[in-house]
Amino acid sequence: MSPLAGQLVTETLEYDGGRQVTVYVPRDRPQLIVFAGDGQRISKWGRLLERPDVPATMIVGVHGLTDETLRLQEYSPGFAPERFAAHEKFFVEDIHRWTESRFGVVLSSARTAVFGVSAGGELALALGLRHPDVFGAIFCASPGGGFKPPATMPSPLPRTYLVAGAQEPFFLENATRWASALRNAGADVVMTERAGSHGGAFWREEFPLMVAWAAA
């Protein structure tokens, strides 16, 4: 077992003047790996996965920017295409190479997911659709509305698990729109509505269910 097992590891990579990445290293050898935006928050959710019905899962969390405008430009492809493309390359290519080199973890796309909440949910959808050879599953909680389903869906499509709260109608509508579009394109989709508002506890509570579903 790695001496890092059960820990959070944070390092700074050479991107945009230095960007931190926080990794949750599971106690057992990873059976699933989740790449996530807003890593300063999401990586800490690794503790929620330490239960017998959830496979050992590594979380690689790329820290998001605190400036909400710049964060949205990195996460949603329609606002600042050059900034989005640069972050996309860092997230998909550089982070994957670093994870393999740093932790020795190489998993198939079927065992690799991308996860995001709110604007990060847009990032997860965009990267999942653009890189199905890398991400076999998309986990998306309460996606924002800047990135909408394209008229023509790419093929193949990753399996997708969406969740939104009954008390956040704007985000629930966005999630439902994505679920319908993906189902109509032939994707394997789960769409769940929970009690809660934006940023509610249901995000964290749904995360282990997403991971268990992807590993089934």
PDB file of C-alpha atoms in Angstrom:
ATOM      1  CA  MET A   1       0.000   0.000   0.000  1.00  0.00           C
ATOM      2  CA  SER A   2       1.266   3.485  -0.820  1.00  0.00           C
ATOM      3  CA  PRO A   3       2.446   5.565   2.164  1.00  0.00           C
ATOM      4  CA  LEU A   4       0.101   8.257   0.823  1.00  0.00           C
ATOM      5  CA  ALA A   5      -2.991   6.037   1.151  1.00  0.00           C
ATOM      6  CA  GLY A   6      -5.929   7.806   2.733  1.00  0.00           C
ATOM      7  CA  GLN A   7      -4.329  11.225   2.369  1.00  0.00           C
ATOM      8  CA  LEU A   8      -4.788  14.433   0.419  1.00  0.00           C
ATOM      9  CA  VAL A   9      -1.790  15.422  -1.683  1.00  0.00           C
ATOM     10  CA  THR A  10      -1.550  18.973  -3.059  1.00  0.00           C
ATOM     11  CA  GLU A  11       1.044  20.081  -5.597  1.00  0.00           C
ATOM     12  CA  THR A  12       1.447  23.092  -7.862  1.00  0.00           C
ATOM     13  CA  LEU A  13       1.813  22.473 -11.591  1.00  0.00           C
ATOM     14  CA  GLU A  14       3.135  24.809 -14.248  1.00  0.00           C
ATOM     15  CA  TYR A  15      -0.011  26.253 -15.749  1.00  0.00           C
ATOM     16  CA  ASP A  16      -1.250  29.841 -15.807  1.00  0.00           C
ATOM     17  CA  GLY A  17       1.449  30.990 -13.400  1.00  0.00           C
ATOM     18  CA  GLY A  18       1.033  27.909 -11.206  1.00  0.00           C
ATOM     19  CA  ARG A  19      -2.136  25.907 -10.607  1.00  0.00           C
ATOM     20  CA  GLN A  20      -2.664  23.647  -7.625  1.00  0.00           C
ATOM     21  CA  VAL A  21      -4.010  20.116  -7.909  1.00  0.00           C
ATOM     22  CA  THR A  22      -5.260  18.190  -4.878  1.00  0.00           C
ATOM     23  CA  VAL A  23      -5.499  14.405  -5.063  1.00  0.00           C
ATOM     24  CA  TYR A  24      -7.359  12.134  -2.716  1.00  0.00           C
ATOM     25  CA  VAL A  25      -5.416   8.861  -2.545  1.00  0.00           C
ATOM     26  CA  PRO A  26      -7.675   5.967  -1.443  1.00  0.00           C
ATOM     27  CA  ARG A  27      -6.544   3.414   1.111  1.00  0.00           C
ATOM     28  CA  ASP A  28      -6.735   0.574  -1.432  1.00  0.00           C
ATOM     29  CA  ARG A  29      -5.541   0.462  -5.019  1.00  0.00           C
ATOM     30  CA  PRO A  30      -7.901   2.644  -7.099  1.00  0.00           C
ATOM     31  CA  GLN A  31     -10.558   0.887  -9.120  1.00  0.00           C
ATOM     32  CA  LEU A  32     -11.920   4.188 -10.414  1.00  0.00           C
ATOM     33  CA  ILE A  33     -10.428   7.643 -10.946  1.00  0.00           C
ATOM     34  CA  VAL A  34     -12.438  10.864 -10.968  1.00  0.00           C
ATOM     35  CA  PHE A  35     -11.014  14.066 -12.437  1.00  0.00           C
ATOM     36  CA  ALA A  36     -12.790  17.126 -11.099  1.00  0.00           C
ATOM     37  CA  GLY A  37     -12.845  20.883 -11.352  1.00  0.00           C
ATOM     38  CA  ASP A  38     -12.931  22.964  -8.169  1.00  0.00           C
ATOM     39  CA  GLY A  39     -10.474  20.492  -6.694  1.00  0.00           C
ATOM     40  CA  GLN A  40      -9.900  22.528  -3.567  1.00  0.00           C
ATOM     41  CA  ARG A  41     -13.416  21.465  -2.575  1.00  0.00           C
ATOM     42  CA  ILE A  42     -14.130  18.190  -4.371  1.00  0.00           C
ATOM     43  CA  SER A  43     -10.965  16.307  -3.390  1.00  0.00           C
ATOM     44  CA  LYS A  44     -11.986  16.550   0.259  1.00  0.00           C
ATOM     45  CA  TRP A  45     -15.081  14.516  -0.591  1.00  0.00           C
ATOM     46  CA  GLY A  46     -12.878  11.434  -0.890  1.00  0.00           C
ATOM     47  CA  ARG A  47     -13.718  10.651   2.723  1.00  0.00           C
ATOM     48  CA  LEU A  48     -17.342  10.207   1.668  1.00  0.00           C
ATOM     49  CA  LEU A  49     -16.275   7.309  -0.542  1.00  0.00           C
ATOM     50  CA  GLU A  50     -14.747   5.300   2.288  1.00  0.00           C
ATOM     51  CA  ARG A  51     -17.651   2.889   2.582  1.00  0.00           C
ATOM     52  CA  PRO A  52     -18.031  -0.789   1.676  1.00  0.00           C
ATOM     53  CA  ASP A  53     -20.503  -0.259  -1.173  1.00  0.00           C
ATOM     54  CA  VAL A  54     -18.177   2.122  -3.058  1.00  0.00           C
ATOM     55  CA  PRO A  55     -15.014   0.961  -4.861  1.00  0.00           C
ATOM     56  CA  ALA A  56     -11.654   2.508  -4.022  1.00  0.00           C
ATOM     57  CA  THR A  57     -11.609   5.782  -5.918  1.00  0.00           C
ATOM     58  CA  MET A  58      -8.890   8.351  -6.551  1.00  0.00           C
ATOM     59  CA  ILE A  59     -10.001  11.967  -6.966  1.00  0.00           C
ATOM     60  CA  VAL A  60      -7.763  14.290  -8.964  1.00  0.00           C
ATOM     61  CA  GLY A  61      -9.045  17.778  -8.275  1.00  0.00           C
ATOM     62  CA  VAL A  62      -7.794  20.698 -10.351  1.00  0.00           C
ATOM     63  CA  HIS A  63      -8.252  23.877  -8.335  1.00  0.00           C
ATOM     64  CA  GLY A  64     -10.657  26.418  -9.775  1.00  0.00           C
ATOM     65  CA  LEU A  65     -10.141  30.166  -9.882  1.00  0.00           C
ATOM     66  CA  THR A  66     -11.706  32.354  -7.209  1.00  0.00           C
ATOM     67  CA  ASP A  67     -12.620  35.016  -9.772  1.00  0.00           C
ATOM     68  CA  GLU A  68     -16.039  33.814 -10.942  1.00  0.00           C
ATOM     69  CA  THR A  69     -15.774  35.391 -14.391  1.00  0.00           C
ATOM     70  CA  LEU A  70     -12.425  33.748 -15.123  1.00  0.00           C
ATOM     71  CA  ARG A  71     -13.637  30.480 -13.622  1.00  0.00           C
ATOM     72  CA  LEU A  72     -16.637  30.443 -15.956  1.00  0.00           C
ATOM     73  CA  GLN A  73     -14.385  31.227 -18.929  1.00  0.00           C
ATOM     74  CA  GLU A  74     -12.290  28.156 -18.115  1.00  0.00           C
ATOM     75  CA  TYR A  75     -15.281  25.922 -17.472  1.00  0.00           C
ATOM     76  CA  SER A  76     -17.747  26.801 -20.243  1.00  0.00           C
ATOM     77  CA  PRO A  77     -16.547  26.768 -23.874  1.00  0.00           C
ATOM     78  CA  GLY A  78     -18.692  29.595 -25.211  1.00  0.00           C
ATOM     79  CA  PHE A  79     -17.394  32.598 -23.257  1.00  0.00           C
ATOM     80  CA  ALA A  80     -13.637  32.757 -23.939  1.00  0.00           C
ATOM     81  CA  PRO A  81     -12.725  29.922 -26.345  1.00  0.00           C
ATOM     82  CA  GLU A  82      -8.954  30.413 -26.105  1.00  0.00           C
ATOM     83  CA  ARG A  83      -8.940  30.352 -22.304  1.00  0.00           C
ATOM     84  CA  PHE A  84     -11.237  27.322 -22.291  1.00  0.00           C
ATOM     85  CA  ALA A  85      -9.002  25.483 -24.807  1.00  0.00           C
ATOM     86  CA  ALA A  86      -5.859  26.157 -22.770  1.00  0.00           C
ATOM     87  CA  HIS A  87      -7.501  24.874 -19.585  1.00  0.00           C
ATOM     88  CA  GLU A  88      -8.946  21.898 -21.486  1.00  0.00           C
ATOM     89  CA  LYS A  89      -5.476  20.858 -22.649  1.00  0.00           C
ATOM     90  CA  PHE A  90      -4.098  21.228 -19.138  1.00  0.00           C
ATOM     91  CA  PHE A  91      -6.983  19.252 -17.622  1.00  0.00           C
ATOM     92  CA  VAL A  92      -7.169  16.449 -20.176  1.00  0.00           C
ATOM     93  CA  GLU A  93      -3.548  16.005 -21.252  1.00  0.00           C
ATOM     94  CA  ASP A  94      -1.155  17.473 -18.702  1.00  0.00           C
ATOM     95  CA  ILE A  95      -3.027  16.387 -15.588  1.00  0.00           C
ATOM     96  CA  HIS A  96      -3.407  12.839 -16.902  1.00  0.00           C
ATOM     97  CA  ARG A  97       0.314  12.544 -17.627  1.00  0.00           C
ATOM     98  CA  TRP A  98       1.167  13.984 -14.227  1.00  0.00           C
ATOM     99  CA  THR A  99      -1.237  11.611 -12.429  1.00  0.00           C
ATOM    100  CA  GLU A 100       0.263   8.598 -14.171  1.00  0.00           C
ATOM    101  CA  SER A 101       3.820   9.722 -13.397  1.00  0.00           C
ATOM    102  CA  ARG A 102       3.184  10.860  -9.817  1.00  0.00           C
ATOM    103  CA  PHE A 103       0.915   8.068  -8.608  1.00  0.00           C
ATOM    104  CA  GLY A 104       1.403   5.239 -11.109  1.00  0.00           C
ATOM    105  CA  VAL A 105      -2.321   5.074 -11.828  1.00  0.00           C
ATOM    106  CA  VAL A 106      -3.425   4.095 -15.322  1.00  0.00           C
ATOM    107  CA  LEU A 107      -7.067   3.119 -15.804  1.00  0.00           C
ATOM    108  CA  SER A 108      -9.212   2.581 -18.885  1.00  0.00           C
ATOM    109  CA  SER A 109     -11.779   5.152 -19.946  1.00  0.00           C
ATOM    110  CA  ALA A 110     -14.455   2.821 -18.580  1.00  0.00           C
ATOM    111  CA  ARG A 111     -12.929   3.394 -15.134  1.00  0.00           C
ATOM    112  CA  THR A 112     -12.355   7.127 -15.558  1.00  0.00           C
ATOM    113  CA  ALA A 113     -14.915   9.854 -14.874  1.00  0.00           C
ATOM    114  CA  VAL A 114     -15.072  13.642 -14.968  1.00  0.00           C
ATOM    115  CA  PHE A 115     -17.065  15.443 -12.280  1.00  0.00           C
ATOM    116  CA  GLY A 116     -18.252  18.969 -11.632  1.00  0.00           C
ATOM    117  CA  VAL A 117     -20.823  21.018  -9.765  1.00  0.00           C
ATOM    118  CA  SER A 118     -22.559  24.187 -10.973  1.00  0.00           C
ATOM    119  CA  ALA A 119     -20.218  25.837 -13.527  1.00  0.00           C
ATOM    120  CA  GLY A 120     -17.945  22.848 -12.974  1.00  0.00           C
ATOM    121  CA  GLY A 121     -20.842  20.714 -14.162  1.00  0.00           C
ATOM    122  CA  GLU A 122     -20.632  22.519 -17.482  1.00  0.00           C
ATOM    123  CA  LEU A 123     -16.927  21.674 -17.588  1.00  0.00           C
ATOM    124  CA  ALA A 124     -17.661  18.009 -16.903  1.00  0.00           C
ATOM    125  CA  LEU A 125     -20.245  17.875 -19.686  1.00  0.00           C
ATOM    126  CA  ALA A 126     -18.025  19.704 -22.169  1.00  0.00           C
ATOM    127  CA  LEU A 127     -14.941  17.593 -21.507  1.00  0.00           C
ATOM    128  CA  GLY A 128     -16.901  14.356 -21.389  1.00  0.00           C
ATOM    129  CA  LEU A 129     -18.527  15.015 -24.755  1.00  0.00           C
ATOM    130  CA  ARG A 130     -15.271  16.207 -26.337  1.00  0.00           C
ATOM    131  CA  HIS A 131     -13.115  13.393 -24.943  1.00  0.00           C
ATOM    132  CA  PRO A 132     -15.150  10.168 -24.657  1.00  0.00           C
ATOM    133  CA  ASP A 133     -11.938   8.222 -25.270  1.00  0.00           C
ATOM    134  CA  VAL A 134     -10.642   9.582 -21.963  1.00  0.00           C
ATOM    135  CA  PHE A 135     -13.762   9.855 -19.803  1.00  0.00           C
ATOM    136  CA  GLY A 136     -16.158   6.940 -19.863  1.00  0.00           C
ATOM    137  CA  ALA A 137     -18.528   8.629 -17.415  1.00  0.00           C
ATOM    138  CA  ILE A 138     -19.714  12.134 -16.595  1.00  0.00           C
ATOM    139  CA  PHE A 139     -20.884  13.101 -13.106  1.00  0.00           C
ATOM    140  CA  CYS A 140     -22.706  16.417 -13.130  1.00  0.00           C
ATOM    141  CA  ALA A 141     -24.478  18.216 -10.293  1.00  0.00           C
ATOM    142  CA  SER A 142     -26.641  21.272 -10.926  1.00  0.00           C
ATOM    143  CA  PRO A 143     -25.052  22.411 -14.197  1.00  0.00           C
ATOM    144  CA  GLY A 144     -25.081  26.083 -15.158  1.00  0.00           C
ATOM    145  CA  GLY A 145     -26.723  27.249 -18.344  1.00  0.00           C
ATOM    146  CA  GLY A 146     -23.796  28.647 -20.325  1.00  0.00           C
ATOM    147  CA  PHE A 147     -23.103  25.379 -22.120  1.00  0.00           C
ATOM    148  CA  LYS A 148     -26.179  23.855 -23.731  1.00  0.00           C
ATOM    149  CA  PRO A 149     -26.677  20.538 -25.565  1.00  0.00           C
ATOM    150  CA  PRO A 150     -25.437  20.788 -29.162  1.00  0.00           C
ATOM    151  CA  ALA A 151     -27.884  20.277 -31.990  1.00  0.00           C
ATOM    152  CA  THR A 152     -25.905  17.234 -33.090  1.00  0.00           C
ATOM    153  CA  MET A 153     -24.440  15.085 -30.342  1.00  0.00           C
ATOM    154  CA  PRO A 154     -21.027  13.487 -30.836  1.00  0.00           C
ATOM    155  CA  SER A 155     -20.604   9.733 -30.853  1.00  0.00           C
ATOM    156  CA  PRO A 156     -19.820   7.775 -28.782  1.00  0.00           C
ATOM    157  CA  LEU A 157     -21.259   9.357 -25.640  1.00  0.00           C
ATOM    158  CA  PRO A 158     -20.074   8.717 -22.085  1.00  0.00           C
ATOM    159  CA  ARG A 159     -22.468   7.362 -19.511  1.00  0.00           C
ATOM    160  CA  THR A 160     -23.868  10.351 -17.629  1.00  0.00           C
ATOM    161  CA  TYR A 161     -25.240  10.830 -14.126  1.00  0.00           C
ATOM    162  CA  LEU A 162     -27.002  14.136 -13.434  1.00  0.00           C
ATOM    163  CA  VAL A 163     -28.489  15.449 -10.210  1.00  0.00           C
ATOM    164  CA  ALA A 164     -30.173  18.730  -9.292  1.00  0.00           C
ATOM    165  CA  GLY A 165     -32.256  20.122  -6.443  1.00  0.00           C
ATOM    166  CA  ALA A 166     -35.984  20.755  -6.398  1.00  0.00           C
ATOM    167  CA  GLN A 167     -35.342  24.171  -4.830  1.00  0.00           C
ATOM    168  CA  GLU A 168     -33.005  25.362  -7.608  1.00  0.00           C
ATOM    169  CA  PRO A 169     -35.355  25.480 -10.635  1.00  0.00           C
ATOM    170  CA  PHE A 170     -32.871  27.109 -13.037  1.00  0.00           C
ATOM    171  CA  PHE A 171     -30.280  24.390 -12.482  1.00  0.00           C
ATOM    172  CA  LEU A 172     -32.863  21.617 -12.369  1.00  0.00           C
ATOM    173  CA  GLU A 173     -34.133  22.760 -15.759  1.00  0.00           C
ATOM    174  CA  ASN A 174     -30.587  22.699 -17.158  1.00  0.00           C
ATOM    175  CA  ALA A 175     -29.928  19.207 -15.815  1.00  0.00           C
ATOM    176  CA  THR A 176     -33.256  17.933 -17.168  1.00  0.00           C
ATOM    177  CA  ARG A 177     -32.518  19.457 -20.587  1.00  0.00           C
ATOM    178  CA  TRP A 178     -29.176  17.660 -20.703  1.00  0.00           C
ATOM    179  CA  ALA A 179     -30.678  14.360 -19.570  1.00  0.00           C
ATOM    180  CA  SER A 180     -33.304  14.496 -22.321  1.00  0.00           C
ATOM    181  CA  ALA A 181     -30.802  15.448 -25.028  1.00  0.00           C
ATOM    182  CA  LEU A 182     -28.366  12.729 -24.039  1.00  0.00           C
ATOM    183  CA  ARG A 183     -31.073  10.065 -23.803  1.00  0.00           C
ATOM    184  CA  ASN A 184     -32.410  11.059 -27.211  1.00  0.00           C
ATOM    185  CA  ALA A 185     -28.888  10.597 -28.589  1.00  0.00           C
ATOM    186  CA  GLY A 186     -28.724   7.080 -27.153  1.00  0.00           C
ATOM    187  CA  ALA A 187     -26.620   7.696 -24.047  1.00  0.00           C
ATOM    188  CA  ASP A 188     -26.942   5.779 -20.788  1.00  0.00           C
ATOM    189  CA  VAL A 189     -28.296   8.475 -18.445  1.00  0.00           C
ATOM    190  CA  VAL A 190     -29.380   8.761 -14.818  1.00  0.00           C
ATOM    191  CA  MET A 191     -31.258  11.927 -13.852  1.00  0.00           C
ATOM    192  CA  THR A 192     -32.081  12.421 -10.182  1.00  0.00           C
ATOM    193  CA  GLU A 193     -34.002  15.231  -8.493  1.00  0.00           C
ATOM    194  CA  ARG A 194     -33.303  15.750  -4.791  1.00  0.00           C
ATOM    195  CA  ALA A 195     -34.640  18.057  -2.122  1.00  0.00           C
ATOM    196  CA  GLY A 196     -32.260  20.968  -1.816  1.00  0.00           C
ATOM    197  CA  SER A 197     -31.053  24.286  -3.173  1.00  0.00           C
ATOM    198  CA  HIS A 198     -27.870  25.243  -5.008  1.00  0.00           C
ATOM    199  CA  GLY A 199     -24.800  24.032  -3.143  1.00  0.00           C
ATOM    200  CA  GLY A 200     -26.878  21.904  -0.813  1.00  0.00           C
ATOM    201  CA  ALA A 201     -25.796  18.755   0.988  1.00  0.00           C
ATOM    202  CA  PHE A 202     -27.332  16.628  -1.754  1.00  0.00           C
ATOM    203  CA  TRP A 203     -24.229  17.293  -3.924  1.00  0.00           C
ATOM    204  CA  ARG A 204     -22.005  15.498  -1.437  1.00  0.00           C
ATOM    205  CA  GLU A 205     -24.598  12.832  -0.655  1.00  0.00           C
ATOM    206  CA  GLU A 206     -25.034  11.968  -4.330  1.00  0.00           C
ATOM    207  CA  PHE A 207     -21.315  11.654  -5.045  1.00  0.00           C
ATOM    208  CA  PRO A 208     -20.880   8.116  -3.606  1.00  0.00           C
ATOM    209  CA  LEU A 209     -23.983   7.009  -5.542  1.00  0.00           C
ATOM    210  CA  MET A 210     -22.461   8.341  -8.757  1.00  0.00           C
ATOM    211  CA  VAL A 211     -19.213   6.461  -8.172  1.00  0.00           C
ATOM    212  CA  ALA A 212     -20.985   3.192  -7.291  1.00  0.00           C
ATOM    213  CA  TRP A 213     -23.127   3.517 -10.428  1.00  0.00           C
ATOM    214  CA  ALA A 214     -20.101   4.098 -12.686  1.00  0.00           C
ATOM    215  CA  ALA A 215     -18.314   1.078 -11.265  1.00  0.00           C
ATOM    216  CA  ALA A 216     -21.280  -1.280 -11.605  1.00  0.00           C
TER     217      ALA A 216
END
